[in-house]
Coordinates of C-alpha atoms in Angstrom, one line a residue:
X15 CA -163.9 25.0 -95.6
X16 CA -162.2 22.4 -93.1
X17 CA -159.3 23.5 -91.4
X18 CA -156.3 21.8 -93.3
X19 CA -157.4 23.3 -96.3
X20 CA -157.3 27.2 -94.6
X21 CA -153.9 26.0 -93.3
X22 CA -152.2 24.3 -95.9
X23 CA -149.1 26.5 -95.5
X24 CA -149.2 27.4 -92.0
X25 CA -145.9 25.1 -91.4
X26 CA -142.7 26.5 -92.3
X27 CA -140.8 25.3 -95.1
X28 CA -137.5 23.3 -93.8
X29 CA -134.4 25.3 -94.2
X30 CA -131.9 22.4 -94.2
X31 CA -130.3 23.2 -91.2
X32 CA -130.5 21.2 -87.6
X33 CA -132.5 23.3 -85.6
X34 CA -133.7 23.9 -82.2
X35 CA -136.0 21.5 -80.8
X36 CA -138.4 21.1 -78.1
X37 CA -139.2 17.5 -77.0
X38 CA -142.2 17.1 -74.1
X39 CA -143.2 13.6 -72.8
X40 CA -146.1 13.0 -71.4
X41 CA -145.3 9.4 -70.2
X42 CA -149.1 8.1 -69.3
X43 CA -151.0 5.2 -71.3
X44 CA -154.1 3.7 -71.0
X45 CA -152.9 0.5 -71.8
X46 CA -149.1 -0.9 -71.7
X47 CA -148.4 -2.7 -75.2
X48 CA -146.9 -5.5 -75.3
X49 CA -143.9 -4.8 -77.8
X50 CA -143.7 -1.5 -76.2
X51 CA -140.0 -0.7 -74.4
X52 CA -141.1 3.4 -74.3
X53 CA -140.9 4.8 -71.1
X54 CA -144.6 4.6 -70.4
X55 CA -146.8 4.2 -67.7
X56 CA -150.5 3.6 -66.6
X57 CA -152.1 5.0 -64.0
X58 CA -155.5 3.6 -63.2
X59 CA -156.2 6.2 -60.8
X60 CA -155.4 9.6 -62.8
X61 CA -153.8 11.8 -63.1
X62 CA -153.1 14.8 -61.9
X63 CA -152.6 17.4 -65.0
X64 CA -152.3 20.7 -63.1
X65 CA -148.9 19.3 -60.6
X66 CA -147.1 18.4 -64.7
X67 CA -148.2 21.8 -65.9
X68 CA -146.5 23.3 -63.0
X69 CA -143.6 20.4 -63.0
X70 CA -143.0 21.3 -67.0
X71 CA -143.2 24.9 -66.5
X72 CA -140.3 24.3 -63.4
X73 CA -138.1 21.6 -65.7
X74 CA -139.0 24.2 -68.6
X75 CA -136.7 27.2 -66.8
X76 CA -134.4 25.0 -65.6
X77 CA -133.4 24.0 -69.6
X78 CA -134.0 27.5 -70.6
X79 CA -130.7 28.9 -68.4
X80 CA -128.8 26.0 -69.7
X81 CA -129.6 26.7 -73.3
X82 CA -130.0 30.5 -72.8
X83 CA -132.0 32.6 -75.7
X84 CA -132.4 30.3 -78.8
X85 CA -135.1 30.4 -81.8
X86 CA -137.2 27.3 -81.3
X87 CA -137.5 25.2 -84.7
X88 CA -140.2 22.8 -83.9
X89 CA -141.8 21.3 -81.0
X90 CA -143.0 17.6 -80.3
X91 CA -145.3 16.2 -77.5
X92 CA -144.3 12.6 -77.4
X93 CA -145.1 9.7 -74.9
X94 CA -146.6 7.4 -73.6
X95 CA -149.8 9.0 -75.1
X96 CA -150.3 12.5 -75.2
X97 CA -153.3 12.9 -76.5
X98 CA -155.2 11.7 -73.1
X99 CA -153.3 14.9 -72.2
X100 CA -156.8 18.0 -71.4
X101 CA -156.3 20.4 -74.4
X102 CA -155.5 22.9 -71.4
X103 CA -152.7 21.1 -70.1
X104 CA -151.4 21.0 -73.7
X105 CA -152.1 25.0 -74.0
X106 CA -150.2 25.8 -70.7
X107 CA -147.0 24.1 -71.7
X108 CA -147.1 25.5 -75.0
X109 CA -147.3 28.8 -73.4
X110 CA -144.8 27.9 -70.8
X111 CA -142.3 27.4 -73.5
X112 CA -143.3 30.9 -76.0
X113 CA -142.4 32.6 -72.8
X114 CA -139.1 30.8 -72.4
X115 CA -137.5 30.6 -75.7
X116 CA -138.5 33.0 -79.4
X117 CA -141.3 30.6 -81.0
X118 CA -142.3 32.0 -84.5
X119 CA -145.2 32.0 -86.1
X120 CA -145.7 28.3 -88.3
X121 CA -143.3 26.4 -86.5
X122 CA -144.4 22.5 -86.5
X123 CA -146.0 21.7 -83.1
X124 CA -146.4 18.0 -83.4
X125 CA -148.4 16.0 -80.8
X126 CA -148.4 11.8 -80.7
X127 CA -152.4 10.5 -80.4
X128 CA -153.8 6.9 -80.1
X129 CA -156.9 6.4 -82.4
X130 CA -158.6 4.9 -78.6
X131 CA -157.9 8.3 -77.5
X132 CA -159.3 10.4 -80.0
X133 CA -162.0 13.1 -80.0
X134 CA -163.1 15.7 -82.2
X135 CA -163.7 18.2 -79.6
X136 CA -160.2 17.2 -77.9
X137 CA -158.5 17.6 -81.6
X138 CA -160.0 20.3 -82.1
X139 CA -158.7 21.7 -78.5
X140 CA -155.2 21.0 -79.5
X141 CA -155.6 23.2 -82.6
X142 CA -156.5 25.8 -80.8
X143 CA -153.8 25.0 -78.3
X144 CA -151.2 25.8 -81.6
X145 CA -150.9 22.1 -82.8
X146 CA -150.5 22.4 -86.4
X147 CA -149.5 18.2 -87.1
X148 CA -150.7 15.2 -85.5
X149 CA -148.7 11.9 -85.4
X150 CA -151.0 8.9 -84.8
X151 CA -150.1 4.9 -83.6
X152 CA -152.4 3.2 -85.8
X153 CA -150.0 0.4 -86.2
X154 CA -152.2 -2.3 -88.3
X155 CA -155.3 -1.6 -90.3
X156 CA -156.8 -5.1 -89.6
X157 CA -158.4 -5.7 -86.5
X158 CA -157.0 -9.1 -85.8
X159 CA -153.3 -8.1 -85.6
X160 CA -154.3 -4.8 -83.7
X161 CA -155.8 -7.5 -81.2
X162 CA -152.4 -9.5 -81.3
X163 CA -150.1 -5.9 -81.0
X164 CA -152.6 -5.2 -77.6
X165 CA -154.4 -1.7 -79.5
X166 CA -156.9 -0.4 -77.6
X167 CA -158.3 0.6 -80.9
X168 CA -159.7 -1.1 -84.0
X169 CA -160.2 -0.3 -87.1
X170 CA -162.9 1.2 -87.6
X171 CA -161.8 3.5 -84.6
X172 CA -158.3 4.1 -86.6
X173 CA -160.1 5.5 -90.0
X174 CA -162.6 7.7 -87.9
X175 CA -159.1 9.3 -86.0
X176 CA -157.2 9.8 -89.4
X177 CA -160.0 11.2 -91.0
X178 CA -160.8 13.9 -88.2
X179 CA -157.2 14.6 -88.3
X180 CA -157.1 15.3 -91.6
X181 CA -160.1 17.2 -91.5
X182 CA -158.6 19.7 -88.5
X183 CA -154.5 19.7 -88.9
X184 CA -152.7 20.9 -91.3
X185 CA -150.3 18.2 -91.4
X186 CA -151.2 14.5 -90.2
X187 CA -148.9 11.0 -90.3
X188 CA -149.8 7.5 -89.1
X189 CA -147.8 4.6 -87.7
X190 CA -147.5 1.3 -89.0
X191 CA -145.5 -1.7 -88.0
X192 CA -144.4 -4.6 -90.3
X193 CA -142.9 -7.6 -90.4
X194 CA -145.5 -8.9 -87.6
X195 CA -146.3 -12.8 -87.2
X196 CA -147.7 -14.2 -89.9
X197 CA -147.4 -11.4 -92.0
X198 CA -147.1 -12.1 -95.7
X199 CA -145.4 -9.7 -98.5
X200 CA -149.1 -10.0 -100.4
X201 CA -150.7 -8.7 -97.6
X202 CA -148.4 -5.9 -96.5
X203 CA -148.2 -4.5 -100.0
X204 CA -152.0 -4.4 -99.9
X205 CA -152.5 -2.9 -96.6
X206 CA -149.6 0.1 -97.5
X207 CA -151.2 0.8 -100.4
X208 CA -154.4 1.4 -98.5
X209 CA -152.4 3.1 -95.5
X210 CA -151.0 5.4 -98.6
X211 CA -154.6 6.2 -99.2
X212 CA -155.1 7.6 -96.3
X213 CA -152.3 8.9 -95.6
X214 CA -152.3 13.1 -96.1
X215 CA -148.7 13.4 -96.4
X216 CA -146.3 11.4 -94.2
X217 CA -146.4 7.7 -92.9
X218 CA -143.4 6.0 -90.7
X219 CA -143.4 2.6 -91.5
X220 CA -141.4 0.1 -88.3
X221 CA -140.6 -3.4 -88.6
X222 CA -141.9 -4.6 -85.6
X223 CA -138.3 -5.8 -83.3
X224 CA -138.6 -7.7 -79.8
X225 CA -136.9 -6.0 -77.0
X226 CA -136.1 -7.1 -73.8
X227 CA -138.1 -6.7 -70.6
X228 CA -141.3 -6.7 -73.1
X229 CA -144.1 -9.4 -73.1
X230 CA -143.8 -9.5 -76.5
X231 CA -139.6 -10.6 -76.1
X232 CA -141.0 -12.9 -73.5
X233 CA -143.3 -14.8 -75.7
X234 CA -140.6 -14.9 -78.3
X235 CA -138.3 -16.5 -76.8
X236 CA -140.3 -19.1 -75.7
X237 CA -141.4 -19.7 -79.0
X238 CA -144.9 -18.7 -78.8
X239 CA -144.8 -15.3 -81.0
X240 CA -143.2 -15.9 -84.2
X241 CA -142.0 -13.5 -86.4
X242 CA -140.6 -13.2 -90.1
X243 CA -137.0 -14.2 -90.1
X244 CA -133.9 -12.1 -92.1
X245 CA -134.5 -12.8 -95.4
X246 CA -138.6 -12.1 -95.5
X247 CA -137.6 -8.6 -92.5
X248 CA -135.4 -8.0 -95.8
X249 CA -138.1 -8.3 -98.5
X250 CA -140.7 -6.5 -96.7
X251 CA -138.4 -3.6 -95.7
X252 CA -137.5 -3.3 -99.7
X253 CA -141.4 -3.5 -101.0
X254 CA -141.8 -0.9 -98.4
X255 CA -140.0 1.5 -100.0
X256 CA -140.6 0.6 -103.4
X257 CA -144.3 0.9 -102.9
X258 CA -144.2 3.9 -101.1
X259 CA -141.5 5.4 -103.8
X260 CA -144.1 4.9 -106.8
X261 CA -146.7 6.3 -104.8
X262 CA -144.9 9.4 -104.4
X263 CA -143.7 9.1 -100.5
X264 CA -140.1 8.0 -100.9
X265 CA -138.2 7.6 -97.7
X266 CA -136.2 10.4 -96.7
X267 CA -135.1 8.0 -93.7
X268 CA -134.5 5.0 -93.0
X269 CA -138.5 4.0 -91.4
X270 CA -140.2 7.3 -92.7
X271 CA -142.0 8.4 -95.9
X272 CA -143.3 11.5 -97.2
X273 CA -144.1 13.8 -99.8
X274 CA -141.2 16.2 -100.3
X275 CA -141.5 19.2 -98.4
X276 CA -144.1 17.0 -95.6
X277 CA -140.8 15.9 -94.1
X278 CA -141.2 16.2 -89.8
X279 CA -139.1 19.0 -88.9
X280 CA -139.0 17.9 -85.9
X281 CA -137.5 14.4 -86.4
X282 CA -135.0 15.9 -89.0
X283 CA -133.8 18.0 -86.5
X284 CA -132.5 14.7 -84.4
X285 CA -131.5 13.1 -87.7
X286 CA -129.2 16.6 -88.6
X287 CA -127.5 16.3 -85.2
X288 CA -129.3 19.6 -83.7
X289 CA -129.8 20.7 -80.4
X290 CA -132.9 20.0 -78.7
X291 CA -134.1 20.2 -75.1
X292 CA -135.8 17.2 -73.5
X293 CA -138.4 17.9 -71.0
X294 CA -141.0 15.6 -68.8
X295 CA -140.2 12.0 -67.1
X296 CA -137.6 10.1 -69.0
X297 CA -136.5 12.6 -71.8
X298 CA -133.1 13.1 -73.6
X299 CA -131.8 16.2 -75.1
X300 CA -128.1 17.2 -76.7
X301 CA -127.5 21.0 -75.6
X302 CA -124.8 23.0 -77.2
X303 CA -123.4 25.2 -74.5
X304 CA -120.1 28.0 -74.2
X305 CA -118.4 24.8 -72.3
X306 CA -119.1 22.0 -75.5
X307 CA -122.3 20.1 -76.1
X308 CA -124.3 18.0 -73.6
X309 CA -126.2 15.4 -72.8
X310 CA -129.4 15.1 -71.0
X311 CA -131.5 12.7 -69.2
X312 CA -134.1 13.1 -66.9
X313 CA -135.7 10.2 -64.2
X314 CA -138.1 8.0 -65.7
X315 CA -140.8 7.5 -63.2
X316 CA -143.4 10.1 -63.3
X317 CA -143.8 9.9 -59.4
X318 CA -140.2 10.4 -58.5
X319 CA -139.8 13.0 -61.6
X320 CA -142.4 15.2 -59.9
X321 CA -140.3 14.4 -56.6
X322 CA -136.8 15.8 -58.0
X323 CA -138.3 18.9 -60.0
X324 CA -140.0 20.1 -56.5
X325 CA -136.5 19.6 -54.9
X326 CA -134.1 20.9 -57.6
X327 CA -136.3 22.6 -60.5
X328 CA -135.6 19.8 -62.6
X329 CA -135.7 16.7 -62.6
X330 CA -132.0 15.9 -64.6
X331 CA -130.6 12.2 -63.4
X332 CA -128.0 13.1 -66.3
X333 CA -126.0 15.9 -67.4
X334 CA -122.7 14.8 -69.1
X335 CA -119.8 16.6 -71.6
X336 CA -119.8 15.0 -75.1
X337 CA -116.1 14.7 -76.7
X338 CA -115.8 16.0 -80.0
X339 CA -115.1 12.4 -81.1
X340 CA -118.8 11.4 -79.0
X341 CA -120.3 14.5 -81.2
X342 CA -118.8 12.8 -84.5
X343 CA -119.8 9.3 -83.7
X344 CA -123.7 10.3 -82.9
X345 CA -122.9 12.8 -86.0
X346 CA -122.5 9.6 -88.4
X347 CA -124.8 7.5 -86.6
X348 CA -127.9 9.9 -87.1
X349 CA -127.3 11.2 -90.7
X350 CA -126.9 8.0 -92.0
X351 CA -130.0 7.3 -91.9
X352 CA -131.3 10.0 -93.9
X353 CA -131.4 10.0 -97.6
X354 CA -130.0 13.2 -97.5
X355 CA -126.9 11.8 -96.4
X356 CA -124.3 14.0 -94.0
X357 CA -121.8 16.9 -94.2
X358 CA -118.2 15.3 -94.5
X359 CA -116.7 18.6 -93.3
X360 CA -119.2 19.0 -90.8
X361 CA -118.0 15.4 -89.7
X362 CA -114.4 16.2 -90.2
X363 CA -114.1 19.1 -87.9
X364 CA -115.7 17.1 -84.8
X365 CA -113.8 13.6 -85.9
X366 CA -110.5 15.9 -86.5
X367 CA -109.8 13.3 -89.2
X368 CA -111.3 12.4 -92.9
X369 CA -113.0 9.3 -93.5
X370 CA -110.2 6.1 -94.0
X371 CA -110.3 6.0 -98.1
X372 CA -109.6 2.2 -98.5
X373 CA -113.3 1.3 -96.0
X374 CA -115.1 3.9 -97.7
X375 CA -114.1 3.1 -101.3
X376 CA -114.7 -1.0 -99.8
X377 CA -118.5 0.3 -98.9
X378 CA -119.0 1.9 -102.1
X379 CA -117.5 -0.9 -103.9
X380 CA -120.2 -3.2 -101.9
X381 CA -123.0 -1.3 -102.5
X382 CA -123.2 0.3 -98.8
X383 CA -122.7 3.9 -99.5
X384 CA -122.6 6.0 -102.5
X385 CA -120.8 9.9 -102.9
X386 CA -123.6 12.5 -103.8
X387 CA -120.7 15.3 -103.6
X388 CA -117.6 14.9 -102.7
X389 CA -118.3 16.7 -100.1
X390 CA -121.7 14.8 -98.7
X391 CA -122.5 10.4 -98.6
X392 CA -125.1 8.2 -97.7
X393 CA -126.3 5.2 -97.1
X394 CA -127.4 3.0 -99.8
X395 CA -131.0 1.4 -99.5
X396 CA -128.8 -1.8 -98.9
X397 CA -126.9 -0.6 -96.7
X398 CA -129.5 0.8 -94.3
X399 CA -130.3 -3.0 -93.6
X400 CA -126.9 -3.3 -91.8
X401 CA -126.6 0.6 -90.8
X402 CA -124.7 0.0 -87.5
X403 CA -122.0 -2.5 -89.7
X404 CA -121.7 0.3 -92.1
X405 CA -121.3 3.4 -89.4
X406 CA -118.7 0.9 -87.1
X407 CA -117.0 0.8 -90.4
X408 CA -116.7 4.3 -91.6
X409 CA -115.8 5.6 -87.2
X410 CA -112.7 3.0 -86.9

């Protein structure tokens, strides 16, 4: 019997509410890709594993007397690429953080892997470490375009890594992006339906965007890289969730699918405006404390990260006082983009204010948003393609 079917209900069920999270990067690659704009880093020479172990458990303390005694909801090892982390270091931070906080039993552990990066013996490590789901950057499932997005990985590389993970975690999920150059609607409705195939329970599905300081934004605007302009972004963002709605994954977010009750707890927890600590180079957190809620932000570069936690215990560039009417704003702009849509009262008492009745009944007119209660609204699939219109909207 293979491991996810002796654990198919070793995760929690989701409660509904917010949550305690704990986010860990691990901010190494082995490659840089070229659309990339995560705070990532690689370091030819190594790394040395043991001086983050003791650097998280430091950084790990330092969050613990800020939040004080809270019941952790769901972890997440995020990166860069976590999984060239040594199933050891994995198992000391995990520990680290069952010392500092109450972690119970079938919590979701999630830990980010590359398909280049995967080994059975090292998946099976982080099982044993208390990983119970594994999220994987598969990105394409042809090897030309994995060429083109800079994968270490091919294909053949990506189906042996999904199918060891669904052989050893309970709970599995793959990336894709869309909407990449030359990318037809034909051909992305064919290789989702495969990815659905594959997929255990959960796929999160990004249209591939150019950002700035990238090669890829480089390229771009130069016009060497091409890719699919409004209206066909449009039609491939739709057939994504109308394939992936009659194969039984709807989106519960705006970029993520899965089957009900496979939803990331973790992620849900961000998207339900919880608290959650951020820990490792470059990670944010939003802290509810006797003195309001804060924000968090540590340095970016590993080498200087290591610098400030052996000076300070930390290494925080960033701890600031959100206003109620910050709180409200981040509020809207994160449960929008659920399908479950957002707590008006919950909104109300941050905002001190209710919603301006002629814009909302304007959205709803248009299509943007619709009332599920009159007490809770979302977004419309429609209006998820101009989310930040729709939230500027509904905060003025």
């Amino acid at each position: 019997m293979n491991a996810s079917s002796q654990l198919t209900d070793a995760i929690a069920p989701d409660t509904g509410k917010p949550g305690f999270g704990i986010y860990l990067h691990w901010p190494f690659c082995a490659a840089k890709c070229p659309y990339c704009d995560f705070n990532s880093h690689v370091r030819h020479a190594g790394v040395d594993q043991k001086a983050y172990i003791e650097a998280f458990s430091r950084e790990i303390a330092a969050m613990r007397e800020i939040s004080g005694p809270r019941v952790v909801t769901s972890m997440f090892f995020g990166g860069g690429t976590p999984s060239l982390m040594a199933p050891d270091t994995v198992a000391a931070i995990l520990d680290t953080v069952r010392a500092a906080w109450v972690v119970p039993e079938g919590i979701e552990i999630t830990l980010e892997a590359n398909p280049s990066s995967v080994e059975a013996d090292r998946f099976r490590g982080y099982r044993d470490a208390g990983v119970n789901r594994v999220s994987m950057g598969v990105q394409a499932l042809n090897d030309p375009d994995l060429k083109r997005l800079g994968r270490l990985h091919d294909r053949a590389d990506a189906l042996k890594a999904i199918g060891l993970a669904r052989d050893i975690f309970p709970r599995m999920s793959f990336d894709l992006i869309y909407a990449r150059p030359d990318q037809t609607a034909e051909a992305w409705a064919l290789e989702l339906k495969e990815a659905i195939g594959l997929a255990a329970d959960h796929l999160s599905l990004y249209q591939l965007t150019i950002e700035e300081g990238t090669p890829f934004y480089g390229l771009h605007k130069a016009g060497k890289l091409i890719v699919p302009d409004g209206e066909l972004s449009a039609e491939l963002y739709e057939l994504t969730r109308s394939v992936c709605e009659d194969h039984g994954m709807p989106a519960y977010e705006v970029s993520n699918h899965a089957r009900p009750g496979a939803e990331s707890r973790h992620n849900l927890t961000y998207w339900r405006y919880g608290d959650y600590v951020g820990i490792g180079p470059g990670a944010h957190g939003r802290l509810s404390t006797a003195a309001g809620k804060i924000a968090t932000a540590t340095e970016r570069m590993p080498e200087k990260w290591l610098e400030l936690v052996a000076q300070n215990g930390h290494g925080m560039v960033e701890t600031s006082e959100l206003s109620l009417a910050e709180q409200a704003d981040e509020l809207l702009l994160m449960g929008l983009r659920l399908r479950e849509g957002i707590d008006l009262k919950r909104w109300q008492a941050l905002s001190g204010r209710s919603l301006d009745p002629d814009r909302t009944a304007f959205l709803i007119h248009h299509g943007m948003i619709e009332e599920m209660t009159a007490e809770r609204i979302r977004c419309t699939p429609q209006g998820m393609l101009v989310l930040d219109a729709v939230v500027a909207d509904l905060a003025f």
